Coordinates of C-alpha atoms in Angstrom, one line a residue:
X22 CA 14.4 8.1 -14.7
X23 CA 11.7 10.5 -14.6
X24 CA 12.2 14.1 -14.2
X25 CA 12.4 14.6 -10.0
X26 CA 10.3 18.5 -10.4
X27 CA 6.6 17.2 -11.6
X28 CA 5.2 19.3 -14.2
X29 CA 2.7 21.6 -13.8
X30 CA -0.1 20.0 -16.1
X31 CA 1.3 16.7 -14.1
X32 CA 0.4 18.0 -10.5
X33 CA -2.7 20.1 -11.4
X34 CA -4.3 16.9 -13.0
X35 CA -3.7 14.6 -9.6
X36 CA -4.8 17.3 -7.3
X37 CA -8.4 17.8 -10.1
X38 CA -9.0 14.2 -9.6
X39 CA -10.1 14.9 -5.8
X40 CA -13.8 14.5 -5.5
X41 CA -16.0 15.8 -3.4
X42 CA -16.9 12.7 -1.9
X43 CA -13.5 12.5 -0.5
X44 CA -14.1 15.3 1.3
X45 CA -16.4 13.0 3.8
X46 CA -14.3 10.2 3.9
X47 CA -11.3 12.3 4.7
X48 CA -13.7 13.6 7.8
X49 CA -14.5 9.7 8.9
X50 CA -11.1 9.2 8.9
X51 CA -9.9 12.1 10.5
X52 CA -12.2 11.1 14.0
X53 CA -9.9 8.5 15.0
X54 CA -8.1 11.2 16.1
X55 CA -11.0 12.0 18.6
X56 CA -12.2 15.1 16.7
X57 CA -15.5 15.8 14.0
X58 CA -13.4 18.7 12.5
X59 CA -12.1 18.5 9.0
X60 CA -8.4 19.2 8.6
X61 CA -7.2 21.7 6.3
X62 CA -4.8 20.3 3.6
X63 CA -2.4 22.4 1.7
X64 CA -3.9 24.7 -0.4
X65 CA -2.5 24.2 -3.9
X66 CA -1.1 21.2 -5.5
X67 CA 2.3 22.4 -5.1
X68 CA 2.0 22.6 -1.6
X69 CA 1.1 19.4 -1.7
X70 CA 3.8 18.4 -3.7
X71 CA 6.3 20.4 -0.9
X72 CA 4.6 18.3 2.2
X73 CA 4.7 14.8 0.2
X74 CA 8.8 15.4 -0.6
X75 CA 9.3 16.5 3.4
X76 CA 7.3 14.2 4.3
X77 CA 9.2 11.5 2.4
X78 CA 12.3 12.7 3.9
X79 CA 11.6 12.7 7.3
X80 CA 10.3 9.4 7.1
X81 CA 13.5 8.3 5.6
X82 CA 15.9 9.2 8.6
X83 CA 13.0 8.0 10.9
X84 CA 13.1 4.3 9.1
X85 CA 16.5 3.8 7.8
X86 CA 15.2 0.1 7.6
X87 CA 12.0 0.4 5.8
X88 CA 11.0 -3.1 3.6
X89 CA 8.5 -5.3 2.7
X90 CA 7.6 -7.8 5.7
X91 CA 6.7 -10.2 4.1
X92 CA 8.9 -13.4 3.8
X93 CA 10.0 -14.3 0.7
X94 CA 12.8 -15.5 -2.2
X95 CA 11.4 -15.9 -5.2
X96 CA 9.0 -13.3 -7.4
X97 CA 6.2 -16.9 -6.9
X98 CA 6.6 -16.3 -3.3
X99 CA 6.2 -12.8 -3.2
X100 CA 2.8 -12.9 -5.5
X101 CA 1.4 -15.8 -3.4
X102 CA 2.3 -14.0 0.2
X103 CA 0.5 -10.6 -1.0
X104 CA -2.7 -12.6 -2.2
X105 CA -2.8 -14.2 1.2
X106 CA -2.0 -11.1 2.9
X107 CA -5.1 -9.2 1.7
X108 CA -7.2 -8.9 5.3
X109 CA -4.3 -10.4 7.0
X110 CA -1.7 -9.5 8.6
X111 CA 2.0 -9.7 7.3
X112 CA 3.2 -11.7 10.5
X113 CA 0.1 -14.1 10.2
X114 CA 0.9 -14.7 6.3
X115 CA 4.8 -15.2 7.4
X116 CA 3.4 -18.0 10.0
X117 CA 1.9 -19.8 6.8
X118 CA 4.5 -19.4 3.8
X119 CA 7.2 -21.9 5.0
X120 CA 5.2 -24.8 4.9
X121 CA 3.4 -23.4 1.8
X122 CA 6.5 -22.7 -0.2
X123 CA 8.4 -26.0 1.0
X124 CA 5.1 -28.2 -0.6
X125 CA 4.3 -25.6 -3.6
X126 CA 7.1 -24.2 -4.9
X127 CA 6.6 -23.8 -8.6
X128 CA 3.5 -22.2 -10.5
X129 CA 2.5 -25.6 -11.8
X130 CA 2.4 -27.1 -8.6
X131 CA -0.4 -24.4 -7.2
X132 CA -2.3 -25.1 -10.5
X133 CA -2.5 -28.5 -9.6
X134 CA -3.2 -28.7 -6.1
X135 CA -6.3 -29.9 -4.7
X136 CA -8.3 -27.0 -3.1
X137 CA -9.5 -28.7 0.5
X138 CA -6.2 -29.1 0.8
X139 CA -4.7 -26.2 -0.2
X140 CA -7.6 -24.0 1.9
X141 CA -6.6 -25.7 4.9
X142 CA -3.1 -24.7 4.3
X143 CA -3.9 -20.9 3.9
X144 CA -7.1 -21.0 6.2
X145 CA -5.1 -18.8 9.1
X146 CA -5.0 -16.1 6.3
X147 CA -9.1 -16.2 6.7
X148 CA -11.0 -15.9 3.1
X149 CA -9.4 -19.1 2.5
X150 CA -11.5 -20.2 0.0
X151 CA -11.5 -17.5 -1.9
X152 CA -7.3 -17.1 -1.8
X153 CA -6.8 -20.8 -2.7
X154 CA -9.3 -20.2 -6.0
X155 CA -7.2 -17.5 -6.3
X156 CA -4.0 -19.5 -6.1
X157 CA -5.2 -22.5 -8.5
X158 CA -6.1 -20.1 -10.7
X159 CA -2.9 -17.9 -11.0
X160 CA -0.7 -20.8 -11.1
X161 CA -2.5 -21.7 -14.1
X162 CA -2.4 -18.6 -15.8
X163 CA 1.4 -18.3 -15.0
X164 CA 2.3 -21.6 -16.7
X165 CA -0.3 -21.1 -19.7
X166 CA 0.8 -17.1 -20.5
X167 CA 3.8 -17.0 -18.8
X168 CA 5.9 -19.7 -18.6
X169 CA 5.5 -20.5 -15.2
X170 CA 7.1 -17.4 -14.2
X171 CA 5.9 -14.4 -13.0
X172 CA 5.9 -11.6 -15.0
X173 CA 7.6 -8.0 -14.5
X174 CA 5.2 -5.4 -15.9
X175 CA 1.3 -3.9 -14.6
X176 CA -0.6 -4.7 -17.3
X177 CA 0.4 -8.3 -17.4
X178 CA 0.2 -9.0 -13.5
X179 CA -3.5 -7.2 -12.9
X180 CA -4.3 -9.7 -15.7
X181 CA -3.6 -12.3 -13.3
X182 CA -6.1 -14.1 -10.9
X183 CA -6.4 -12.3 -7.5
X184 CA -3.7 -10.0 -8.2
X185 CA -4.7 -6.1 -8.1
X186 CA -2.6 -3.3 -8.7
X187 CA -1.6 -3.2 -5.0
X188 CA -0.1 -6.8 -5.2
X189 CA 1.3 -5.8 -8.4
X190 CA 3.2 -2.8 -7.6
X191 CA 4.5 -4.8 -4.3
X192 CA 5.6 -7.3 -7.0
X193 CA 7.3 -5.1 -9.3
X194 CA 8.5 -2.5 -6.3
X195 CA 10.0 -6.1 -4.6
X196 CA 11.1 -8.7 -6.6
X197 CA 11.6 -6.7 -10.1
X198 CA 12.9 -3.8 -8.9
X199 CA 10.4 -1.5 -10.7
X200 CA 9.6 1.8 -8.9
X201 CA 5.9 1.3 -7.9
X202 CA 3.4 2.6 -5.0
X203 CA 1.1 0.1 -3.4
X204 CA -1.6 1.8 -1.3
X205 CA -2.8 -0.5 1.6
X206 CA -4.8 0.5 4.6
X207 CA -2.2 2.3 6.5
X208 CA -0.6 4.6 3.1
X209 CA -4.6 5.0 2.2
X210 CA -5.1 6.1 6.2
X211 CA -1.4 8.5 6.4
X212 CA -1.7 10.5 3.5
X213 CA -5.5 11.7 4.2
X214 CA -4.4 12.5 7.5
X215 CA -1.6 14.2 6.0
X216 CA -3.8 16.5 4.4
X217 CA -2.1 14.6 0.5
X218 CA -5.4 13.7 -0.5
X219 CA -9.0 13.5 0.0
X220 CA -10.0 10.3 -2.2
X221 CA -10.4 6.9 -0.7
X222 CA -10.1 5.0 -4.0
X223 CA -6.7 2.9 -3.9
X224 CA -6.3 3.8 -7.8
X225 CA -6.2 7.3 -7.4
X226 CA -4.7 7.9 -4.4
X227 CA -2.1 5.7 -6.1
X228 CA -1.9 8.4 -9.1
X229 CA -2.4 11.7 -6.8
X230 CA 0.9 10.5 -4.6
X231 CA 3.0 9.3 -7.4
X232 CA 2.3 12.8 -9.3
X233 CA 3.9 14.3 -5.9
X234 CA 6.9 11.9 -5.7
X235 CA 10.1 11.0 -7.7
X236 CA 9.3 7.9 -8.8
X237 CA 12.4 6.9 -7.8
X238 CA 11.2 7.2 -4.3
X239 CA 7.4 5.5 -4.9
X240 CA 8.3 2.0 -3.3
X241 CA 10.8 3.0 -0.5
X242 CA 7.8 6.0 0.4
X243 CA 4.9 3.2 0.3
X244 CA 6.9 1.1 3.1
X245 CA 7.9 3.9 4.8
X246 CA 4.3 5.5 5.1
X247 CA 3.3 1.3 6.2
X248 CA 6.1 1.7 9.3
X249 CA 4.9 4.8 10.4
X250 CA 1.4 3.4 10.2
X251 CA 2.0 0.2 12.4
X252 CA 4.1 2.0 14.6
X253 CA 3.3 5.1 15.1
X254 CA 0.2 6.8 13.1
X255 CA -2.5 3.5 14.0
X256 CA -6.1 3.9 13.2
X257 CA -7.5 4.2 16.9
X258 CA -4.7 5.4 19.1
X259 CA -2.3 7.3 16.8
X260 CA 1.1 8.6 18.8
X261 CA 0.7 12.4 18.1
X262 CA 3.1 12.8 20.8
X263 CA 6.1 11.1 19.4
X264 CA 5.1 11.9 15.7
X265 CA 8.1 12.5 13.7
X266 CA 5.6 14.2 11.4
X267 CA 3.3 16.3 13.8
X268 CA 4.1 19.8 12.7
X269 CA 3.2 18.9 9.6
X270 CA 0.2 17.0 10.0
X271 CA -3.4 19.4 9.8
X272 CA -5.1 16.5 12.0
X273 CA -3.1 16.9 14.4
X274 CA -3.9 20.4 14.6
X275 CA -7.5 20.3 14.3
X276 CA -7.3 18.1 16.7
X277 CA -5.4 20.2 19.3
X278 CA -7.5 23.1 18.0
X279 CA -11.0 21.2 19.1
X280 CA -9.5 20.9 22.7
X281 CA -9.4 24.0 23.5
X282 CA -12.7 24.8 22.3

């Protein structure tokens, strides 16, 4: 168990990683809210560091119930739903799986499946092509490296075909029970409107948040930042009313602010 107060060193080297760039993307992202203004984050990283942990908590008593959506028993299952749910949704995905895991339900059997087949399987998923490569090829790699099984750390599931460190920290935060932070669409979207981070790269926004977080807390704060997301904080139309997080958020008040302009 890490130590629950980052150091320092720890939170001044996430908050240097920001880069400029950012700085643009955060303003792109920011006009869903139907304002050009750039929000202000907190100024130093420990403020940061204060709004992630309250943010954190808030979000726990608002989603008591926070977990992965996807459908699944087996650490195989897991990996082969979060390669089929990149550009799709969880529900679609959890249309697909039964039938999927009832005719594939070892590693071998996805290494030796015929791809026309297997595409037409998956093809609700959309990029089917490209997922059921994916699938031949990591069944493969499971029972050549591994056994057949999946393995339980980062360095050996990135190593993996079609598996990213998104899909390998819902792996390990899911199935191993490894603290880990996947960063999707709707965490990447929360905690730049949140005023956590500027930077639109998955891999540091992954390391920026963490460096904020217990770790403890990194998997259980991914799903909850996904609820509020879907439910609450959408890309278009985000509920600003009913935000359990509003007098926290800086969009919100640059937005409110550009109103009464």
């Amino acid at each position: 168990m890490v130590d629950s107060r980052p150091s320092v060193s720890s939170v001044s080297g996430a908050a240097s990683a920001a880069s400029v760039s950012g700085a643009s993307s955060f303003t792109d992202a920011h006009r869903t809210h139907g304002t050009h203004s750039t929000p202000h984050a907190p100024a130093t990283p420990l403020a940061r560091t204060r709004r992630a942990r309250r943010i954190n908590r808030l979000l726990a008593d608002e989603y008591p119930d926070a977990h992965c959506e996807l459908d699944f028993t087996t650490p195989l299952e897991l990996i082969v739903a979060t390669v089929l749910s990149a550009q799709c949704t969880d529900k679609r995905v959890n249309k697909v799986t039964p039938a999927l895991f009832a005719e594939f339900p070892d590693a071998a059997c996805y290494a030796g499946a015929n791809r026309e087949h297997l595409e037409e399987l998956i093809r609700p998923t959309g990029f089917f092509r490209n997922k059921a490569a994916n699938l031949i090829g990591l069944g493969a790699a499971l029972c050549d490296l591994h056994g057949g099984e999946v393995p339980g750390t980062m360095a050996e599931l990135v190593a993996l075909p079609g598996v990213g460190r998104k899909t390998a920290n819902v792996v390990l935060g899911n199935a191993f029970g490894v603290p880990g932070f996947p960063v999707d669409t709707h965490v990447g979207r929360l905690v730049r409107r949140l005023g956590l981070t500027t930077e639109t790269d998955a891999v540091v926004v992954e390391r920026e948040i963490t460096a904020m977080v217990e770790k403890k807390e990194w998997t259980m704060f991914s799903h909850r930042l996904i609820f509020h997301g879907r439910q609450v904080c959408s890309s278009r139309a985000p509920k600003c009313n009913v935000c359990v997080l509003a007098t926290l958020c800086p969009s919100r008040a640059a937005s409110e602010q550009e109103r009464v302009k």
